[in-house]
Amino acid sequence: MSESLLLLPGPVTVAPAVLQAMARPMINHRGAAFAELLERIEAALRPAFGTTGDVIVLGGSGTSGLEAAVANTIGAGDRVLACSMGVFGERFAEIARVYGAQVESLPIALGANVDPEALRARLAADADRRIAAVLLTHNETSTGVQCDMAALAPILRAHGALTLVDSVSALGATAFAMDDWGYDVVVSASQKAFAAPPGVAFVAASSRAWERIERVATPRFALDLRRARSAKAGGQTPWTPPLPVLFALDAALQRYAAEGQDAAFARHARYARGVRAALQALGFALFSQPGAHSPTVVAATPPPGIEVAALLARLRERYGVVLSGGQAQLSGKIVRFGTMGDIRERDLLGAIGALELALGELGAGDVRAGGGTAAALEAFAELVPVG
Ligand code: PLP
């Protein structure tokens, strides 16, 4: 029996050639070959961030990137507006609190994204510019929701607060133009749309953010972006880098470049569209609100009478399909279906077929064999509009 089909919202299915790159012998991380590797990775990531500036590669998961963003720009007592849409937005806000910020949250219902008008109104009320930074989650993986970052950008720029963006589960899957839109610190990670193994975070900062990074008094050491930037200028990282993950990331980014960024964006959008259509056809209700659907993770509540834990266990144990459940208050309430990684339509169709079987076995009322897969096929072929 082949291995399980991993359709988590991260970590994702990694191509065999990328996995094999991890088995290469170690190299001198203070030598020329490492400098070339780091430079190649940075050059490949810049277009995804939409920046011509530095992209810092940090050993650690996405959360290290979020902590680096906060620790390097936010001082104790700073007022921070957190635009939290779920678990990962809460995490970002919590990190800011740990670093002594006074954090206020913009109220956002679960399943919704940031309403530009609500953000505009809150920032307009801050006439004396006491809000020093705004935290945003580009794509909230816990609810399957994505923000319109192009629409939010001018509102944020008009206020002038520093903008910190968690794009861990969006960058690479959807367009982002850090320099043109004027975002200040943007964080992503290896194990999502770039389809590499976990273990590396990426942080890019605007020149305005670098000024803040240079002068903020917050203590930091391993995540100090000043040290990372100056080491990078010499083709190094300040500390021993996770070489196998970087070898794999390098290989994954070469595959990504060969596909082309626009094709990768279209692929994620098409896959998510197909999965949304299938789930709706099978009696699920999409958790994300219309206009807020994510291209990288589809979150949905199962049909009445179907328990999430039983459904996930059946899919995993009988069909080798690994989906994810909800987190925190959404635990037991939603299923999350990732669309990132080295997967094709046939993988999604297989998983949807398995879902039809599992639903039938668990006693879902009106599951028509082929109903989900047909809806996905129509959506993949772009024959029908999908809400
Ligand atoms: N932010 C978002 C939006 C995420 O999806 C994740 C991981 O799922 C993280 C942050 C945290 O990343 P990590 O688990 O790599 O620390």
GROMACS .gro file of C-alpha atoms and ligand atoms in nm:
model
  403
    1MET     CA    1   0.000   0.000   0.000
    2SER     CA    2   0.142   0.342  -0.088
    3GLU     CA    3   0.202   0.610   0.169
    4SER     CA    4  -0.072   0.834   0.299
    5LEU     CA    5  -0.188   1.127   0.093
    6LEU     CA    6  -0.109   1.431   0.306
    7LEU     CA    7  -0.356   1.713   0.246
    8LEU     CA    8  -0.290   1.914   0.559
    9PRO     CA    9  -0.269   2.292   0.554
   10GLY     CA   10   0.101   2.236   0.629
   11PRO     CA   11   0.333   2.059   0.640
   12VAL     CA   12   0.253   1.953   0.285
   13THR     CA   13   0.340   1.675   0.043
   14VAL     CA   14   0.699   1.729  -0.068
   15ALA     CA   15   0.822   1.606  -0.410
   16PRO     CA   16   1.059   1.304  -0.398
   17ALA     CA   17   1.341   1.501  -0.565
   18VAL     CA   18   1.310   1.766  -0.295
   19LEU     CA   19   1.317   1.504  -0.020
   20GLN     CA   20   1.623   1.343  -0.174
   21ALA     CA   21   1.807   1.675  -0.162
   22MET     CA   22   1.803   1.643   0.218
   23ALA     CA   23   2.026   1.337   0.199
   24ARG     CA   24   2.318   1.531   0.050
   25PRO     CA   25   2.640   1.549   0.250
   26MET     CA   26   2.676   1.853   0.473
   27ILE     CA   27   2.883   2.144   0.346
   28ASN     CA   28   3.088   2.410   0.520
   29HIS     CA   29   2.835   2.673   0.621
   30ARG     CA   30   3.120   2.927   0.624
   31GLY     CA   31   3.226   2.847   0.267
   32ALA     CA   32   3.154   2.963  -0.087
   33ALA     CA   33   2.905   2.686  -0.171
   34PHE     CA   34   2.685   2.791   0.122
   35ALA     CA   35   2.703   3.158   0.021
   36GLU     CA   36   2.581   3.060  -0.326
   37LEU     CA   37   2.300   2.848  -0.180
   38LEU     CA   38   2.181   3.131   0.045
   39GLU     CA   39   2.196   3.381  -0.239
   40ARG     CA   40   2.000   3.148  -0.469
   41ILE     CA   41   1.730   3.097  -0.207
   42GLU     CA   42   1.699   3.468  -0.139
   43ALA     CA   43   1.682   3.550  -0.510
   44ALA     CA   44   1.411   3.290  -0.562
   45LEU     CA   45   1.204   3.419  -0.270
   46ARG     CA   46   1.217   3.791  -0.356
   47PRO     CA   47   0.952   3.775  -0.632
   48ALA     CA   48   0.712   3.592  -0.399
   49PHE     CA   49   0.745   3.870  -0.141
   50GLY     CA   50   0.733   4.133  -0.414
   51THR     CA   51   1.046   4.298  -0.281
   52THR     CA   52   1.387   4.395  -0.409
   53GLY     CA   53   1.513   4.416  -0.050
   54ASP     CA   54   1.670   4.163   0.183
   55VAL     CA   55   1.492   3.838   0.260
   56ILE     CA   56   1.632   3.692   0.580
   57VAL     CA   57   1.635   3.313   0.613
   58LEU     CA   58   1.603   3.198   0.974
   59GLY     CA   59   1.640   2.848   1.111
   60GLY     CA   60   1.312   2.773   1.291
   61SER     CA   61   0.946   2.735   1.203
   62GLY     CA   62   0.706   3.012   1.100
   63THR     CA   63   0.651   3.108   1.462
   64SER     CA   64   1.020   3.203   1.490
   65GLY     CA   65   0.962   3.436   1.198
   66LEU     CA   66   0.663   3.593   1.375
   67GLU     CA   67   0.865   3.632   1.694
   68ALA     CA   68   1.154   3.785   1.498
   69ALA     CA   69   0.912   4.036   1.341
   70VAL     CA   70   0.784   4.142   1.682
   71ALA     CA   71   1.111   4.130   1.879
   72ASN     CA   72   1.289   4.346   1.624
   73THR     CA   73   1.028   4.619   1.583
   74ILE     CA   74   0.808   4.642   1.890
   75GLY     CA   75   0.914   4.794   2.219
   76ALA     CA   76   0.760   4.741   2.563
   77GLY     CA   77   0.457   4.965   2.603
   78ASP     CA   78   0.401   5.014   2.227
   79ARG     CA   79   0.038   5.016   2.124
   80VAL     CA   80  -0.039   4.745   1.872
   81LEU     CA   81  -0.358   4.681   1.677
   82ALA     CA   82  -0.403   4.308   1.611
   83CYS     CA   83  -0.629   4.216   1.319
   84SER     CA   84  -0.675   3.860   1.435
   85MET     CA   85  -0.903   3.628   1.237
   86GLY     CA   86  -0.828   3.309   1.428
   87VAL     CA   87  -0.564   3.096   1.597
   88PHE     CA   88  -0.262   3.231   1.409
   89GLY     CA   89  -0.370   3.592   1.445
   90GLU     CA   90  -0.410   3.526   1.818
   91ARG     CA   91  -0.061   3.378   1.827
   92PHE     CA   92   0.085   3.690   1.665
   93ALA     CA   93  -0.099   3.909   1.917
   94GLU     CA   94   0.020   3.690   2.205
   95ILE     CA   95   0.383   3.724   2.094
   96ALA     CA   96   0.341   4.103   2.092
   97ARG     CA   97   0.194   4.085   2.445
   98VAL     CA   98   0.486   3.871   2.562
   99TYR     CA   99   0.719   4.144   2.436
  100GLY     CA  100   0.532   4.400   2.645
  101ALA     CA  101   0.308   4.561   2.384
  102GLN     CA  102  -0.035   4.696   2.471
  103VAL     CA  103  -0.241   4.495   2.227
  104GLU     CA  104  -0.589   4.588   2.113
  105SER     CA  105  -0.782   4.359   1.879
  106LEU     CA  106  -0.997   4.470   1.589
  107PRO     CA  107  -1.318   4.266   1.629
  108ILE     CA  108  -1.349   4.015   1.342
  109ALA     CA  109  -1.599   3.727   1.330
  110LEU     CA  110  -1.455   3.380   1.274
  111GLY     CA  111  -1.482   3.300   0.903
  112ALA     CA  112  -1.454   3.666   0.801
  113ASN     CA  113  -1.147   3.855   0.686
  114VAL     CA  114  -1.041   4.210   0.771
  115ASP     CA  115  -1.313   4.451   0.663
  116PRO     CA  116  -1.134   4.748   0.503
  117GLU     CA  117  -1.398   4.989   0.631
  118ALA     CA  118  -1.370   4.866   0.991
  119LEU     CA  119  -0.992   4.900   0.973
  120ARG     CA  120  -1.021   5.245   0.817
  121ALA     CA  121  -1.259   5.358   1.092
  122ARG     CA  122  -1.037   5.229   1.374
  123LEU     CA  123  -0.724   5.388   1.232
  124ALA     CA  124  -0.904   5.715   1.159
  125ALA     CA  125  -1.008   5.726   1.526
  126ASP     CA  126  -0.640   5.712   1.619
  127ALA     CA  127  -0.593   6.078   1.532
  128ASP     CA  128  -0.285   6.127   1.751
  129ARG     CA  129  -0.116   5.819   1.598
  130ARG     CA  130  -0.075   5.622   1.918
  131ILE     CA  131  -0.094   5.287   1.737
  132ALA     CA  132   0.268   5.202   1.657
  133ALA     CA  133   0.212   4.877   1.469
  134VAL     CA  134  -0.065   4.674   1.307
  135LEU     CA  135  -0.050   4.294   1.299
  136LEU     CA  136  -0.212   4.120   1.002
  137THR     CA  137  -0.256   3.761   0.896
  138HIS     CA  138  -0.257   3.738   0.518
  139ASN     CA  139  -0.413   3.392   0.524
  140GLU     CA  140  -0.567   3.257   0.846
  141THR     CA  141  -0.501   2.885   0.825
  142SER     CA  142  -0.732   2.800   1.114
  143THR     CA  143  -1.044   2.931   0.938
  144GLY     CA  144  -0.956   2.906   0.567
  145VAL     CA  145  -0.978   3.281   0.523
  146GLN     CA  146  -0.765   3.518   0.321
  147CYS     CA  147  -0.741   3.898   0.336
  148ASP     CA  148  -0.736   4.132   0.041
  149MET     CA  149  -0.394   4.276   0.120
  150ALA     CA  150  -0.400   4.512  -0.181
  151ALA     CA  151  -0.722   4.671  -0.054
  152LEU     CA  152  -0.593   4.709   0.303
  153ALA     CA  153  -0.258   4.859   0.202
  154PRO     CA  154  -0.361   5.220   0.128
  155ILE     CA  155  -0.567   5.235   0.449
  156LEU     CA  156  -0.267   5.125   0.653
  157ARG     CA  157  -0.029   5.358   0.472
  158ALA     CA  158  -0.259   5.654   0.531
  159HIS     CA  159  -0.225   5.597   0.906
  160GLY     CA  160   0.147   5.525   0.898
  161ALA     CA  161   0.178   5.253   1.166
  162LEU     CA  162   0.434   4.983   1.098
  163THR     CA  163   0.264   4.682   0.939
  164LEU     CA  164   0.369   4.329   1.033
  165VAL     CA  165   0.227   4.057   0.810
  166ASP     CA  166   0.204   3.683   0.875
  167SER     CA  167   0.202   3.538   0.524
  168VAL     CA  168   0.311   3.191   0.634
  169SER     CA  169   0.027   3.013   0.452
  170ALA     CA  170  -0.018   3.257   0.164
  171LEU     CA  171   0.315   3.357   0.015
  172GLY     CA  172   0.391   3.158  -0.298
  173ALA     CA  173   0.024   3.070  -0.348
  174THR     CA  174  -0.116   3.414  -0.406
  175ALA     CA  175   0.014   3.748  -0.532
  176PHE     CA  176   0.185   3.976  -0.285
  177ALA     CA  177   0.359   4.305  -0.362
  178MET     CA  178   0.538   4.407  -0.044
  179ASP     CA  179   0.727   4.703  -0.192
  180ASP     CA  180   0.442   4.839  -0.406
  181TRP     CA  181   0.178   4.798  -0.136
  182GLY     CA  182   0.408   4.934   0.133
  183TYR     CA  183   0.406   4.654   0.391
  184ASP     CA  184   0.688   4.672   0.643
  185VAL     CA  185   0.769   4.327   0.780
  186VAL     CA  186   0.649   4.013   0.604
  187VAL     CA  187   0.698   3.661   0.736
  188SER     CA  188   0.665   3.326   0.564
  189ALA     CA  189   0.795   2.971   0.601
  190SER     CA  190   0.923   2.676   0.401
  191GLN     CA  191   0.657   2.412   0.463
  192LYS     CA  192   0.350   2.563   0.295
  193ALA     CA  193   0.310   2.689  -0.062
  194PHE     CA  194   0.681   2.653  -0.139
  195ALA     CA  195   0.637   2.280  -0.082
  196ALA     CA  196   0.957   2.224   0.115
  197PRO     CA  197   0.999   2.053   0.453
  198PRO     CA  198   0.944   2.257   0.771
  199GLY     CA  199   1.228   2.424   0.959
  200VAL     CA  200   1.298   2.757   0.791
  201ALA     CA  201   1.125   3.093   0.824
  202PHE     CA  202   1.168   3.395   0.596
  203VAL     CA  203   1.147   3.759   0.702
  204ALA     CA  204   1.158   4.062   0.474
  205ALA     CA  205   1.158   4.419   0.603
  206SER     CA  206   1.109   4.759   0.439
  207SER     CA  207   1.371   5.033   0.476
  208ARG     CA  208   1.142   5.204   0.728
  209ALA     CA  209   1.125   4.879   0.925
  210TRP     CA  210   1.505   4.844   0.914
  211GLU     CA  211   1.536   5.188   1.071
  212ARG     CA  212   1.312   5.070   1.353
  213ILE     CA  213   1.500   4.739   1.379
  214GLU     CA  214   1.826   4.930   1.427
  215ARG     CA  215   1.697   5.146   1.710
  216VAL     CA  216   1.434   4.946   1.901
  217ALA     CA  217   1.559   4.862   2.252
  218THR     CA  218   1.388   4.522   2.282
  219PRO     CA  219   1.636   4.251   2.388
  220ARG     CA  220   1.692   3.980   2.128
  221PHE     CA  221   1.972   3.747   2.036
  222ALA     CA  222   1.912   3.437   1.819
  223LEU     CA  223   1.632   3.616   1.634
  224ASP     CA  224   1.817   3.947   1.599
  225LEU     CA  225   1.760   4.054   1.239
  226ARG     CA  226   2.057   4.292   1.254
  227ARG     CA  227   2.291   3.999   1.313
  228ALA     CA  228   2.117   3.797   1.040
  229ARG     CA  229   2.147   4.077   0.787
  230SER     CA  230   2.511   4.144   0.853
  231ALA     CA  231   2.595   3.772   0.838
  232LYS     CA  232   2.401   3.749   0.511
  233ALA     CA  233   2.614   4.028   0.363
  234GLY     CA  234   2.906   3.786   0.404
  235GLY     CA  235   2.710   3.493   0.256
  236GLN     CA  236   2.639   3.333   0.594
  237THR     CA  237   2.383   3.294   0.867
  238PRO     CA  238   2.490   3.401   1.216
  239TRP     CA  239   2.425   3.054   1.358
  240THR     CA  240   2.454   2.703   1.213
  241PRO     CA  241   2.179   2.678   0.948
  242PRO     CA  242   1.954   2.371   0.905
  243LEU     CA  243   2.146   2.259   0.596
  244PRO     CA  244   1.925   1.964   0.490
  245VAL     CA  245   1.614   2.185   0.495
  246LEU     CA  246   1.796   2.450   0.294
  247PHE     CA  247   1.909   2.192   0.037
  248ALA     CA  248   1.548   2.083   0.003
  249LEU     CA  249   1.418   2.439  -0.008
  250ASP     CA  250   1.665   2.521  -0.285
  251ALA     CA  251   1.536   2.225  -0.487
  252ALA     CA  252   1.172   2.316  -0.413
  253LEU     CA  253   1.228   2.676  -0.522
  254GLN     CA  254   1.384   2.558  -0.849
  255ARG     CA  255   1.070   2.352  -0.915
  256TYR     CA  256   0.858   2.652  -0.821
  257ALA     CA  257   1.049   2.875  -1.065
  258ALA     CA  258   1.016   2.616  -1.341
  259GLU     CA  259   0.638   2.611  -1.293
  260GLY     CA  260   0.626   2.991  -1.285
  261GLN     CA  261   0.473   3.212  -1.020
  262ASP     CA  262   0.152   3.290  -1.208
  263ALA     CA  263   0.096   2.922  -1.282
  264ALA     CA  264   0.148   2.844  -0.912
  265PHE     CA  265  -0.108   3.109  -0.813
  266ALA     CA  266  -0.355   2.968  -1.068
  267ARG     CA  267  -0.294   2.612  -0.944
  268HIS     CA  268  -0.372   2.697  -0.582
  269ALA     CA  269  -0.682   2.894  -0.682
  270ARG     CA  270  -0.807   2.610  -0.905
  271TYR     CA  271  -0.746   2.341  -0.644
  272ALA     CA  272  -0.923   2.538  -0.372
  273ARG     CA  273  -1.211   2.607  -0.607
  274GLY     CA  274  -1.245   2.236  -0.683
  275VAL     CA  275  -1.232   2.138  -0.317
  276ARG     CA  276  -1.488   2.402  -0.220
  277ALA     CA  277  -1.723   2.284  -0.493
  278ALA     CA  278  -1.684   1.921  -0.389
  279LEU     CA  279  -1.740   1.985  -0.021
  280GLN     CA  280  -2.051   2.191  -0.090
  281ALA     CA  281  -2.185   1.919  -0.318
  282LEU     CA  282  -2.134   1.669  -0.037
  283GLY     CA  283  -2.336   1.869   0.214
  284PHE     CA  284  -2.057   2.057   0.389
  285ALA     CA  285  -2.100   2.427   0.464
  286LEU     CA  286  -1.799   2.645   0.384
  287PHE     CA  287  -1.667   2.810   0.700
  288SER     CA  288  -1.508   3.104   0.521
  289GLN     CA  289  -1.745   3.380   0.418
  290PRO     CA  290  -1.797   3.460   0.049
  291GLY     CA  291  -1.520   3.689  -0.070
  292ALA     CA  292  -1.285   3.564   0.203
  293HIS     CA  293  -1.206   3.213   0.074
  294SER     CA  294  -0.844   3.104   0.099
  295PRO     CA  295  -0.666   2.944  -0.197
  296THR     CA  296  -0.449   2.730   0.032
  297VAL     CA  297  -0.689   2.582   0.287
  298VAL     CA  298  -1.058   2.506   0.263
  299ALA     CA  299  -1.241   2.494   0.598
  300ALA     CA  300  -1.593   2.354   0.615
  301THR     CA  301  -1.842   2.215   0.866
  302PRO     CA  302  -1.950   1.859   0.788
  303PRO     CA  303  -2.305   1.753   0.703
  304PRO     CA  304  -2.540   1.706   1.002
  305GLY     CA  305  -2.475   1.386   1.198
  306ILE     CA  306  -2.113   1.351   1.087
  307GLU     CA  307  -1.853   1.380   1.361
  308VAL     CA  308  -1.530   1.543   1.254
  309ALA     CA  309  -1.305   1.309   1.455
  310ALA     CA  310  -1.475   0.997   1.317
  311LEU     CA  311  -1.458   1.128   0.962
  312LEU     CA  312  -1.088   1.217   0.986
  313ALA     CA  313  -1.008   0.879   1.143
  314ARG     CA  314  -1.199   0.689   0.875
  315LEU     CA  315  -1.027   0.882   0.596
  316ARG     CA  316  -0.686   0.828   0.751
  317GLU     CA  317  -0.720   0.466   0.854
  318ARG     CA  318  -0.918   0.316   0.570
  319TYR     CA  319  -0.830   0.542   0.280
  320GLY     CA  320  -0.488   0.683   0.368
  321VAL     CA  321  -0.607   1.039   0.324
  322VAL     CA  322  -0.487   1.283   0.589
  323LEU     CA  323  -0.699   1.594   0.635
  324SER     CA  324  -0.701   1.819   0.935
  325GLY     CA  325  -0.962   1.922   1.190
  326GLY     CA  326  -1.032   2.254   1.358
  327GLN     CA  327  -0.814   2.418   1.621
  328ALA     CA  328  -0.905   2.574   1.956
  329GLN     CA  329  -1.274   2.666   1.960
  330LEU     CA  330  -1.321   2.512   1.614
  331SER     CA  331  -1.195   2.173   1.730
  332GLY     CA  332  -1.455   1.909   1.640
  333LYS     CA  333  -1.648   2.163   1.432
  334ILE     CA  334  -1.465   2.192   1.102
  335VAL     CA  335  -1.255   1.994   0.860
  336ARG     CA  336  -0.959   2.164   0.691
  337PHE     CA  337  -0.839   2.052   0.350
  338GLY     CA  338  -0.503   2.186   0.233
  339THR     CA  339  -0.441   2.260  -0.134
  340MET     CA  340  -0.067   2.328  -0.117
  341GLY     CA  341   0.225   2.098  -0.189
  342ASP     CA  342   0.333   1.856  -0.458
  343ILE     CA  343  -0.016   1.736  -0.545
  344ARG     CA  344  -0.220   1.718  -0.862
  345GLU     CA  345  -0.589   1.715  -0.949
  346ARG     CA  346  -0.586   1.335  -0.944
  347ASP     CA  347  -0.480   1.342  -0.576
  348LEU     CA  348  -0.761   1.578  -0.487
  349LEU     CA  349  -1.012   1.371  -0.684
  350GLY     CA  350  -0.895   1.058  -0.504
  351ALA     CA  351  -0.930   1.228  -0.168
  352ILE     CA  352  -1.276   1.357  -0.256
  353GLY     CA  353  -1.380   1.010  -0.370
  354ALA     CA  354  -1.254   0.869  -0.040
  355LEU     CA  355  -1.453   1.137   0.138
  356GLU     CA  356  -1.769   1.026  -0.042
  357LEU     CA  357  -1.710   0.667   0.067
  358ALA     CA  358  -1.629   0.764   0.424
  359LEU     CA  359  -1.937   0.986   0.451
  360GLY     CA  360  -2.155   0.703   0.322
  361GLU     CA  361  -2.003   0.458   0.571
  362LEU     CA  362  -2.058   0.698   0.858
  363GLY     CA  363  -2.426   0.729   0.765
  364ALA     CA  364  -2.442   1.068   0.595
  365GLY     CA  365  -2.788   1.098   0.448
  366ASP     CA  366  -2.777   1.201   0.087
  367VAL     CA  367  -2.426   1.145  -0.043
  368ARG     CA  368  -2.444   1.063  -0.410
  369ALA     CA  369  -2.147   0.860  -0.530
  370GLY     CA  370  -1.953   1.086  -0.763
  371GLY     CA  371  -2.134   1.401  -0.650
  372GLY     CA  372  -1.825   1.556  -0.496
  373THR     CA  373  -1.583   1.445  -0.763
  374ALA     CA  374  -1.814   1.568  -1.040
  375ALA     CA  375  -1.839   1.909  -0.876
  376ALA     CA  376  -1.460   1.922  -0.839
  377LEU     CA  377  -1.408   1.822  -1.203
  378GLU     CA  378  -1.643   2.095  -1.321
  379ALA     CA  379  -1.464   2.348  -1.104
  380PHE     CA  380  -1.119   2.232  -1.220
  381ALA     CA  381  -1.239   2.271  -1.575
  382GLU     CA  382  -1.385   2.611  -1.479
  383LEU     CA  383  -1.726   2.515  -1.613
  384VAL     CA  384  -1.928   2.647  -1.319
  385PRO     CA  385  -1.907   2.940  -1.081
  386VAL     CA  386  -1.824   2.830  -0.725
  387GLY     CA  387  -1.937   3.032  -0.424
  388PLP     N1  388   0.093   3.153   1.080
  388PLP     C1  389   0.015   3.083   0.999
  388PLP     C2  390  -0.087   3.154   0.919
  388PLP     C3  391   0.027   2.944   0.993
  388PLP     O1  392  -0.052   2.873   0.913
  388PLP     C4  393   0.124   2.880   1.072
  388PLP     C5  394   0.137   2.733   1.070
  388PLP     O2  395   0.045   2.661   1.038
  388PLP     C6  396   0.204   2.959   1.155
  388PLP     C7  397   0.187   3.096   1.156
  388PLP     C8  398   0.304   2.899   1.244
  388PLP     O3  399   0.402   2.837   1.173
  388PLP     P1  400   0.486   2.718   1.239
  388PLP     O4  401   0.390   2.612   1.275
  388PLP     O5  402   0.578   2.685   1.124
  388PLP     O6  403   0.557   2.776   1.355
   0.00000   0.00000   0.00000
